[in-house]
Tab-separated table of C-alpha atoms in Angstrom:
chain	number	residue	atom	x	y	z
S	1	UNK	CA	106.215	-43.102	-31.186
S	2	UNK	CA	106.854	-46.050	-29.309
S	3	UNK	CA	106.248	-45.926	-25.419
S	4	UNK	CA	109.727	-47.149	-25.004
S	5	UNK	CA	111.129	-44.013	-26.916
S	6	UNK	CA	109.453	-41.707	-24.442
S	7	UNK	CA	111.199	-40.207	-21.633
S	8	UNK	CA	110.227	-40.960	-17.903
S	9	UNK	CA	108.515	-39.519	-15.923
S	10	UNK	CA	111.527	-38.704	-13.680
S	11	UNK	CA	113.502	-37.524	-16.672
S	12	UNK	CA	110.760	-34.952	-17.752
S	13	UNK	CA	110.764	-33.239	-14.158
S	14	UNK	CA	114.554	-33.137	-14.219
S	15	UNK	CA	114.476	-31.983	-17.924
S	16	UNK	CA	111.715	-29.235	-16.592
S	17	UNK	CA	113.903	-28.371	-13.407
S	18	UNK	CA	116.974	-27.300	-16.239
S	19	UNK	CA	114.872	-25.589	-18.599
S	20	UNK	CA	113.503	-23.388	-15.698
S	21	UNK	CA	117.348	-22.987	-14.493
S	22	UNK	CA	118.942	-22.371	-17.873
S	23	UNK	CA	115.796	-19.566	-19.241
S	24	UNK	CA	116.757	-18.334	-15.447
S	25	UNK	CA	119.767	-17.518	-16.261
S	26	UNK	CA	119.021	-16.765	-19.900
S	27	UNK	CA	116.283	-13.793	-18.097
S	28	UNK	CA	118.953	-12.235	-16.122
S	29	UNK	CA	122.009	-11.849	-18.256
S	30	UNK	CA	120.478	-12.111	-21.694
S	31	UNK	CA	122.832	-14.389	-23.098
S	32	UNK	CA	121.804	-16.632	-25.725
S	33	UNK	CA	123.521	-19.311	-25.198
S	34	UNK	CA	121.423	-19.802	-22.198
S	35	UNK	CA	118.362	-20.324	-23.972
S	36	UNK	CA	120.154	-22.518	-26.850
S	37	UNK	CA	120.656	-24.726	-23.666
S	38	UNK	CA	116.868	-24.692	-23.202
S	39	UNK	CA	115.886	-25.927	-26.705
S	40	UNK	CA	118.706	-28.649	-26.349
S	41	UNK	CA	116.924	-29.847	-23.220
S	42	UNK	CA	113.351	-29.370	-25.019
S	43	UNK	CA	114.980	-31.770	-27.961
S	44	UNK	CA	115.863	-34.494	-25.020
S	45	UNK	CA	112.177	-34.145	-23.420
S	46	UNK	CA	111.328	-34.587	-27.438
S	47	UNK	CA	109.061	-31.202	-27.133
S	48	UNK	CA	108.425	-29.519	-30.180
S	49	UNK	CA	111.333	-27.355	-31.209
S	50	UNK	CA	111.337	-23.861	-30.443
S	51	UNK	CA	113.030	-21.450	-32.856
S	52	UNK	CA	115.438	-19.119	-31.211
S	53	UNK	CA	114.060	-16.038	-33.871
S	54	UNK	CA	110.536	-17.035	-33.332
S	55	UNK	CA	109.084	-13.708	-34.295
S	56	UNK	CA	110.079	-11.029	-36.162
S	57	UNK	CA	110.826	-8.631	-33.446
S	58	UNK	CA	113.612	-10.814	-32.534
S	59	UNK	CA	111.397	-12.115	-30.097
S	60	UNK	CA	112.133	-15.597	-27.964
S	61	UNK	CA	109.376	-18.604	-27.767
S	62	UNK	CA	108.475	-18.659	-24.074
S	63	UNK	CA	109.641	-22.520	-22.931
S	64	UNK	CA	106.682	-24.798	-22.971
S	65	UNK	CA	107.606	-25.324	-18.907
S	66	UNK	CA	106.980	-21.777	-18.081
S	67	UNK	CA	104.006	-21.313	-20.427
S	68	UNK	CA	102.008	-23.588	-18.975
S	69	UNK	CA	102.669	-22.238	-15.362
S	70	UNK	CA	101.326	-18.933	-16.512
S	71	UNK	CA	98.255	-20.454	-18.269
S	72	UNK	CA	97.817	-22.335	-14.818
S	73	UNK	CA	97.837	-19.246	-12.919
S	74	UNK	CA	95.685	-17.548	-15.319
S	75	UNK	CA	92.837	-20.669	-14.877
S	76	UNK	CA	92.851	-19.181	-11.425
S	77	UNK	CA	92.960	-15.430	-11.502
S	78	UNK	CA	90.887	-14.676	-14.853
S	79	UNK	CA	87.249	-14.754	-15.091
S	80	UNK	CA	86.854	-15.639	-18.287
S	81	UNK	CA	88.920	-18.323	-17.927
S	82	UNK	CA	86.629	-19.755	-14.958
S	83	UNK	CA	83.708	-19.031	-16.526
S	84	UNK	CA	83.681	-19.529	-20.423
S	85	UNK	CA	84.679	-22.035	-22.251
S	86	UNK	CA	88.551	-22.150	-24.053
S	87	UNK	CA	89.624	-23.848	-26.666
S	88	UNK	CA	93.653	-24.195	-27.413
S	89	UNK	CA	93.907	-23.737	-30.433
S	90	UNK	CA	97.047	-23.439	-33.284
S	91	UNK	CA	96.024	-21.241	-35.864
S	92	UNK	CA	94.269	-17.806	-35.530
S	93	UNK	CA	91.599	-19.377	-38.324
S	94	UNK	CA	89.561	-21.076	-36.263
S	95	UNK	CA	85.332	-21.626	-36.304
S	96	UNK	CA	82.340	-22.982	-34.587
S	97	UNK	CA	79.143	-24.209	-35.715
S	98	UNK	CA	75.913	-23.185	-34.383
S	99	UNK	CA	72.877	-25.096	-35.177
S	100	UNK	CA	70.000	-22.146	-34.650
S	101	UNK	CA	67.290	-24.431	-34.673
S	102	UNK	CA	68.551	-26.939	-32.481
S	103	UNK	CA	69.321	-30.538	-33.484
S	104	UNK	CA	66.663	-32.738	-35.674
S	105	UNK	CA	65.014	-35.631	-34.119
S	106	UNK	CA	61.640	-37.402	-33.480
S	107	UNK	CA	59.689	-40.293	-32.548
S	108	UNK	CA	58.730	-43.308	-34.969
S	109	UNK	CA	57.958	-47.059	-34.801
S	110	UNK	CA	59.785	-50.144	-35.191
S	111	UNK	CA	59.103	-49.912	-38.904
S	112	UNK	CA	57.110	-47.119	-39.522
S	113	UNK	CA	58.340	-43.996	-41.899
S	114	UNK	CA	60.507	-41.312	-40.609
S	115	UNK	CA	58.416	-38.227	-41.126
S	116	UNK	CA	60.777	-34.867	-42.055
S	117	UNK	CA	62.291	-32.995	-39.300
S	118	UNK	CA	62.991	-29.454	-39.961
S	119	UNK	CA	65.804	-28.221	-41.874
S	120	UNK	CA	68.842	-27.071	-39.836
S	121	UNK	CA	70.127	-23.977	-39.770
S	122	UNK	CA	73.337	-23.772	-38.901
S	123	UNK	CA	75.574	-20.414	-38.356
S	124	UNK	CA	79.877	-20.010	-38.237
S	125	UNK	CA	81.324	-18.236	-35.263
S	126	UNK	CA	84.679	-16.972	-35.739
S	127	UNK	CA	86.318	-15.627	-32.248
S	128	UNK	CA	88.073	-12.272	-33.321
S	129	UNK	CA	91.746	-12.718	-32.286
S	130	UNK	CA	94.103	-9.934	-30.884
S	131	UNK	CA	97.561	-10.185	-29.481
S	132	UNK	CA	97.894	-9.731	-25.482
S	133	UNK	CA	101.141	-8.119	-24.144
S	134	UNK	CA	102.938	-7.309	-20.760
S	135	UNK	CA	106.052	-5.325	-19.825
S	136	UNK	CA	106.801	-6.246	-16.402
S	137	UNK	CA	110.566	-3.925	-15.968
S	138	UNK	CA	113.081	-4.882	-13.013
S	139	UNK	CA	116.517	-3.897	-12.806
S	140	UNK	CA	119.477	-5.328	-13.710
S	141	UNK	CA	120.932	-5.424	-9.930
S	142	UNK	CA	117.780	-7.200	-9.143
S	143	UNK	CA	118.126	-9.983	-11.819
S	144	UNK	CA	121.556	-10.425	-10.476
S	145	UNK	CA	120.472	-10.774	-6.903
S	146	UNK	CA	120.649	-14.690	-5.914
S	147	UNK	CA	117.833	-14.317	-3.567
S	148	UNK	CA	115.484	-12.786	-6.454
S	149	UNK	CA	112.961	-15.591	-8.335
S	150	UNK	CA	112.996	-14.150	-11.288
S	151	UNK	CA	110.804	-16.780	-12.573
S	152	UNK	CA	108.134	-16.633	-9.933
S	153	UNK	CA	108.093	-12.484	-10.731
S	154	UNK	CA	107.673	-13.414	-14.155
S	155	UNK	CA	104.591	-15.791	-13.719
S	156	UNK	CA	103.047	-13.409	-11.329
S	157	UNK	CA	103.148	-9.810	-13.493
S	158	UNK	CA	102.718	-11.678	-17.056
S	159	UNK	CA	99.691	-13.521	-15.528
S	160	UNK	CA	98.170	-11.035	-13.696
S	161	UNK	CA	98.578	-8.283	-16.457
S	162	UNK	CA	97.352	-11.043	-18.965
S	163	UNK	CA	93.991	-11.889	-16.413
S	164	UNK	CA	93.186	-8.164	-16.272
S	165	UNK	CA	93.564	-7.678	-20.117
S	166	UNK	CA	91.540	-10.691	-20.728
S	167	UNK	CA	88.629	-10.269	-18.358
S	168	UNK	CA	88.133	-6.267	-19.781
S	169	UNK	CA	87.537	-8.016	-23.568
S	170	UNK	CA	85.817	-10.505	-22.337
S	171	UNK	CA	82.886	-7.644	-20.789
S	172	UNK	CA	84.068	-4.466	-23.060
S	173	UNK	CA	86.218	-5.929	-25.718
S	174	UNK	CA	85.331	-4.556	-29.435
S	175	UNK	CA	86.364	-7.113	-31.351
S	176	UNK	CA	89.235	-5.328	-33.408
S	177	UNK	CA	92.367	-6.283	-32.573
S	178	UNK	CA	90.919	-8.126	-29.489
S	179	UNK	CA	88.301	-10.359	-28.493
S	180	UNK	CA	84.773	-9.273	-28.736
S	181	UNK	CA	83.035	-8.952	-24.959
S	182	UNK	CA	79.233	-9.452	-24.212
S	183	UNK	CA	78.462	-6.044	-23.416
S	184	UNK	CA	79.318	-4.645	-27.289
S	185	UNK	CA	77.084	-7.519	-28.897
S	186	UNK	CA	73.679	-6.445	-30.277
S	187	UNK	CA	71.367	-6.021	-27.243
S	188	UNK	CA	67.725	-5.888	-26.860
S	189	UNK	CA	64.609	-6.630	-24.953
S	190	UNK	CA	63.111	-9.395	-27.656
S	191	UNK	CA	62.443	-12.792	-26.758
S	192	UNK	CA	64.171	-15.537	-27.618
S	193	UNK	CA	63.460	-16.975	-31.104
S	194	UNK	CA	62.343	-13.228	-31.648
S	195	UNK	CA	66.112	-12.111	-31.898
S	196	UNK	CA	68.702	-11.966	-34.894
S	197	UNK	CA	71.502	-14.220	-33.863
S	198	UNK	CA	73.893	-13.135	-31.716
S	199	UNK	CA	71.770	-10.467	-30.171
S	200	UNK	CA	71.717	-10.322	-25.992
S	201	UNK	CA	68.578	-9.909	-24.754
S	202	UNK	CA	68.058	-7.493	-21.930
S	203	UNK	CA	65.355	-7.271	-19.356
S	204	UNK	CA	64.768	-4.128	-17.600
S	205	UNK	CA	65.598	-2.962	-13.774
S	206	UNK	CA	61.979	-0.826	-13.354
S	207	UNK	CA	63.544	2.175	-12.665
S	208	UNK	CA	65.517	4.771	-14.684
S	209	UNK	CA	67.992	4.886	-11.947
S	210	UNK	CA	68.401	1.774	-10.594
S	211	UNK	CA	66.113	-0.472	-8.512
S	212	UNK	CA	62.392	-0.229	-7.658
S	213	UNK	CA	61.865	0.912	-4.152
S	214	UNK	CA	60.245	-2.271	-1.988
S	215	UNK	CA	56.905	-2.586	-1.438
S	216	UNK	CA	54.352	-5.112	0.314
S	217	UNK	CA	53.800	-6.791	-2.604
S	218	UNK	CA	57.265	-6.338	-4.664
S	219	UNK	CA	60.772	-6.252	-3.876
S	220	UNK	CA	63.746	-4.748	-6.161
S	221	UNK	CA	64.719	-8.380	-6.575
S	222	UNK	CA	61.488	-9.481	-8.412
S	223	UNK	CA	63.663	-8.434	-11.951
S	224	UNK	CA	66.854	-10.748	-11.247
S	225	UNK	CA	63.823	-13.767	-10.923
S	226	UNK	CA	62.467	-12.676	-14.254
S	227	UNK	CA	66.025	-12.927	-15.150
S	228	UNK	CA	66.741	-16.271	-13.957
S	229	UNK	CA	63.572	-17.579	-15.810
S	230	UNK	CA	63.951	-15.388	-18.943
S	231	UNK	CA	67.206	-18.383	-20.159
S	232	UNK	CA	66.058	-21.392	-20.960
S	233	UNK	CA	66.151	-24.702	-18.857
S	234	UNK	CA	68.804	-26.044	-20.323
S	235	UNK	CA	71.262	-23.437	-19.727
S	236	UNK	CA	70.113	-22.539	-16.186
S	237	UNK	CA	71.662	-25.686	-14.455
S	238	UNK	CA	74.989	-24.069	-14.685
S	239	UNK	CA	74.134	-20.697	-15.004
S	240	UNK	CA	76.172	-17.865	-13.010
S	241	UNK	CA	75.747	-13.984	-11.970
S	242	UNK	CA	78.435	-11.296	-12.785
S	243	UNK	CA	78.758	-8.134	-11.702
S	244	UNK	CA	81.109	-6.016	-9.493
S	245	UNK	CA	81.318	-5.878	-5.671
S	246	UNK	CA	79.486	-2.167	-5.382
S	247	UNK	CA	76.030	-3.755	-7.399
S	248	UNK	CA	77.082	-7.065	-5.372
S	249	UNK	CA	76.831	-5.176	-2.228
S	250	UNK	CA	73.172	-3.145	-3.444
S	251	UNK	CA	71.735	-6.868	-4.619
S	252	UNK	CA	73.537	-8.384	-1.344
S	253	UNK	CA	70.515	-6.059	0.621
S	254	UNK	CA	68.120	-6.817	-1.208
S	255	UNK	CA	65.275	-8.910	0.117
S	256	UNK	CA	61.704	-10.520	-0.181
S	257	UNK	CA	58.479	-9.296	0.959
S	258	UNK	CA	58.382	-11.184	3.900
S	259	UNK	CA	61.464	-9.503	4.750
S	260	UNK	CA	64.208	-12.440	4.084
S	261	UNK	CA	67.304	-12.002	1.643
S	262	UNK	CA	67.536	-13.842	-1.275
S	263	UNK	CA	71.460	-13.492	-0.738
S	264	UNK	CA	72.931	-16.633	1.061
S	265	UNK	CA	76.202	-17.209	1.930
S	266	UNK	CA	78.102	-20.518	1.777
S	267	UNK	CA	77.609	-21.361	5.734
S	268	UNK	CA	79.750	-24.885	5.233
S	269	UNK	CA	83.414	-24.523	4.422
S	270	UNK	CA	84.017	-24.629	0.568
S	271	UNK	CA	80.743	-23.767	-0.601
S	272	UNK	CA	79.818	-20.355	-2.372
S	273	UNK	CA	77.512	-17.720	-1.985
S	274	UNK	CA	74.352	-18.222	-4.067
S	275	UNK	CA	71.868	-15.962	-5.191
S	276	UNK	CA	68.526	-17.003	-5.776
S	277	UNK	CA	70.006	-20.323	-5.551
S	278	UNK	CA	73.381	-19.384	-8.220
S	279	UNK	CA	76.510	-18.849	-8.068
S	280	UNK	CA	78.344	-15.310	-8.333
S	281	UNK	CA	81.555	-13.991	-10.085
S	282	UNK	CA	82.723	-10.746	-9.348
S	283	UNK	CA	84.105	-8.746	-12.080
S	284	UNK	CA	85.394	-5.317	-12.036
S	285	UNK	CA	84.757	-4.196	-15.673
S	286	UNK	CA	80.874	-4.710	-15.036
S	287	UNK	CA	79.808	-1.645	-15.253
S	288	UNK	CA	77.894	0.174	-11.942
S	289	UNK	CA	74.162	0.803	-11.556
S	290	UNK	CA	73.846	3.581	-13.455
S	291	UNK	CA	71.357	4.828	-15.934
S	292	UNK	CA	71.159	2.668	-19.336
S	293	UNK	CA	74.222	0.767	-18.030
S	294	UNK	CA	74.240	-3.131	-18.165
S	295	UNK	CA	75.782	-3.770	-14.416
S	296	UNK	CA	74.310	-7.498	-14.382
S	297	UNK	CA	74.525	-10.823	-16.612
S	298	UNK	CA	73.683	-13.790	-15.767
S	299	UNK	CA	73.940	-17.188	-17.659
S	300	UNK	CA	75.710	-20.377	-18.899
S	301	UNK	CA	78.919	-18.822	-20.035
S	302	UNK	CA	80.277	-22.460	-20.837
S	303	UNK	CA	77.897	-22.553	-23.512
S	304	UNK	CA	77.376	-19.041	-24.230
S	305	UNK	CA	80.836	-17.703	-24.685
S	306	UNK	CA	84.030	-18.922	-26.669
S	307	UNK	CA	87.575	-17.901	-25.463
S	308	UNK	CA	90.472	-19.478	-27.960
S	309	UNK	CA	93.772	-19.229	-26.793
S	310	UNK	CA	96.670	-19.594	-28.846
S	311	UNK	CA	99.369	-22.516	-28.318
S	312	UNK	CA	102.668	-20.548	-27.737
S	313	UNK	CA	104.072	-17.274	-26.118
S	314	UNK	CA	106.883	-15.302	-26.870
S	315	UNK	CA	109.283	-12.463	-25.166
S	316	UNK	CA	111.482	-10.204	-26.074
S	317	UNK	CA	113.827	-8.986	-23.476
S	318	UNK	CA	114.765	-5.463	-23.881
S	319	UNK	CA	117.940	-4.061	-21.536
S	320	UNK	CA	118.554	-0.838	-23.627
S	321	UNK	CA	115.572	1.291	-23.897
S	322	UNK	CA	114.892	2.166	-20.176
S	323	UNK	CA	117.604	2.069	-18.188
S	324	UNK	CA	118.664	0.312	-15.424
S	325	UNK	CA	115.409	-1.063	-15.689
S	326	UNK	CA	115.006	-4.604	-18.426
S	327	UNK	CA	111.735	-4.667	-19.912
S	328	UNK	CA	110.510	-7.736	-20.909
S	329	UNK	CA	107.753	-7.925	-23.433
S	330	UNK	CA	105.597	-10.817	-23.295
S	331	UNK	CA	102.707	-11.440	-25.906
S	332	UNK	CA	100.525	-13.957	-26.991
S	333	UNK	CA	97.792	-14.273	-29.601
S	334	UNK	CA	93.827	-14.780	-27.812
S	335	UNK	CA	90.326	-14.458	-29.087
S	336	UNK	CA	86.790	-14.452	-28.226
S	337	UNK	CA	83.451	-13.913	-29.196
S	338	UNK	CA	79.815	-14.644	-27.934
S	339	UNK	CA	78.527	-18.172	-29.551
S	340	UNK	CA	75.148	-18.802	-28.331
S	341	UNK	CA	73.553	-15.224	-27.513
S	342	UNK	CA	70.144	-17.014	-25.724
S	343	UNK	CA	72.803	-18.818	-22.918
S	344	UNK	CA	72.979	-15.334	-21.879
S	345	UNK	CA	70.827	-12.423	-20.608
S	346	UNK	CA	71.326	-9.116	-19.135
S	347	UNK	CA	70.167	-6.834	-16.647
S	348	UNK	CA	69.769	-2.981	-17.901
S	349	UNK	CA	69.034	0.242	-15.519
S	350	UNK	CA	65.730	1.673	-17.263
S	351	UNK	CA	62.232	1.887	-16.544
């Protein structure tokens, strides 16, 4: 495409500006030829076409406008999203290679032989997918009221729903129907290189219940240093905790045997807690302290985990079934699954 076939810049805001006001309208009286208006516009802005019968539930393609709002406010609000990394992706068949025994290489002189490096071995990931919905209702007086942003409620329930479904998979999902999460992997207290591939390993707490009591000469926080030296080098430069704010708030008191705590807060404006030195993500599906349970993980999750997401979301919008109330049911097609199992450990309650 030539750079002089491409719209402006100040044509693309004003083409955004009456996509948002036609799929407006389109939202609150359900006429079609609303959102016909919107793929003319999308035509002009030379975005890909979007198919007024995208689905077979009779289903509309979200506008590529208001999709990406969402997605932005889902960078923000989901954990997995901050943490792992995501790949867009536009088929649900999509895989990763993992080289097990890391990549060949060696030292050799200007013109000496190159002696055999060992073999790689090299294993597919394949995030299992799952399709994420929300059914955010409001009434038809309220879609009809001028002062109601329709839009804004829109990005703020399909987001929020979508960063609550999303950061429960990535922790607990099972991997049917929805992304597999890194508390239903294989788990177990081996070493690394001792491990099948894509087993967790799990170091224990010292006590059946939760924490050993302090001592002189050992604190209950002597297990999350094991922890933070049990991952390798490479993956502890940008390695994070996760748990949720009640084992937050027992780890928070925890402290040395001279007496200090190895929680510190960010003192300076814009800087983060730390502990031991990382940084810490609160998520509410952790599970509590509580015996067997697996309330802490720490780790790369960059390199550990892989979240695909799926280019496109649809809607249908439903004013029949529950009324006065207009349901409209949003989906869109996600995956995940663990990639490199040793970027990851985890903390487990047993002696």
């Amino acid at each position: 495409e030539a750079r002089g076939d491409r719209p402006a810049t100040s044509d693309l805001k004003a083409g955004a500006k009456e996509q948002i006001k036609h799929f407006k309208k389109f939202l609150a009286t359900g006429d079609e030829k609303h959102y016909e208006a919107v793929q003319a516009v999308a035509a002009e802005m030379g975005q890909k076409a979007i198919n007024i019968t995208a689905d077979n539930d009779g289903g509309f393609a979200v506008p590529e406008v208001i999709s990406d709002t969402i997605e932005a406010e889902l960078k923000e609000i989901s954990p997995v999203r901050q943490l792992a990394r995501v790949v867009t992706i536009s088929t649900s068949d999509y895989k990763e290679l993992v080289n097990v025994r890391g990549t060949t290489s060696g030292w050799v002189g200007e013109t000496g032989p190159i002696a055999e490096t060992v073999t790689p071995e090299l294993r597919e990931v394949a995030p299992t997918m799952g399709e994420m919905y929300a059914e955010p209702h409001a009434t038809q007086q309220s879609l009809e009221d001028i002062f109601f942003d329709v839009e804004a409620w829109l990005n703020d329930e399909v987001s929020t729903e979508f960063a609550q479904r999303e950061g429960d998979a990535f922790i607990n999902g099972t991997g049917s129907n929805q992304p597999e999460g890194i508390l239903t992997r294989p788990i177990n207290g081996d070493a690394d290189g001792a491990r099948l591939f894509g087993t967790i390993q799990a170091l224990t707490s010292g006590d059946a219940a939760g924490f050993v009591a302090p001592t002189t000469t050992a604190s209950p926080g002597d297990v999350l240093i094991d922890l933070t030296h049990a991952i390798k080098r490479g993956y502890r430069s940008n390695a994070q905790w996760l748990m949720n704010k009640a084992t937050l708030a027992t780890v928070r008191k925890f402290k040395d045997t001279e007496g200090n705590y190895i929680w510190r807060p960010g003192l300076e404006v814009g800087m983060a807690d730390t502990l031991l030195g990382y940084g810490i993500t609160e998520a509410e599906e952790m599970p509590d302290v509580a015996a067997n349970a697996y309330p802490i993980a720490f780790g790369d999750f960059m390199k550990g985990y892989l979240f695909v997401d799926r280019v496109g979301m649809s809607m249908l919008r439903d004013p029949f079934t529950r009324k006065p109330y207009v349901k409209f049911y949003t989906r869109k097609r996600v995956g995940g699954r663990v990639k490199i199992s040793e970027a990851i450990k985890l903390l487990q309650i047993a002696a």
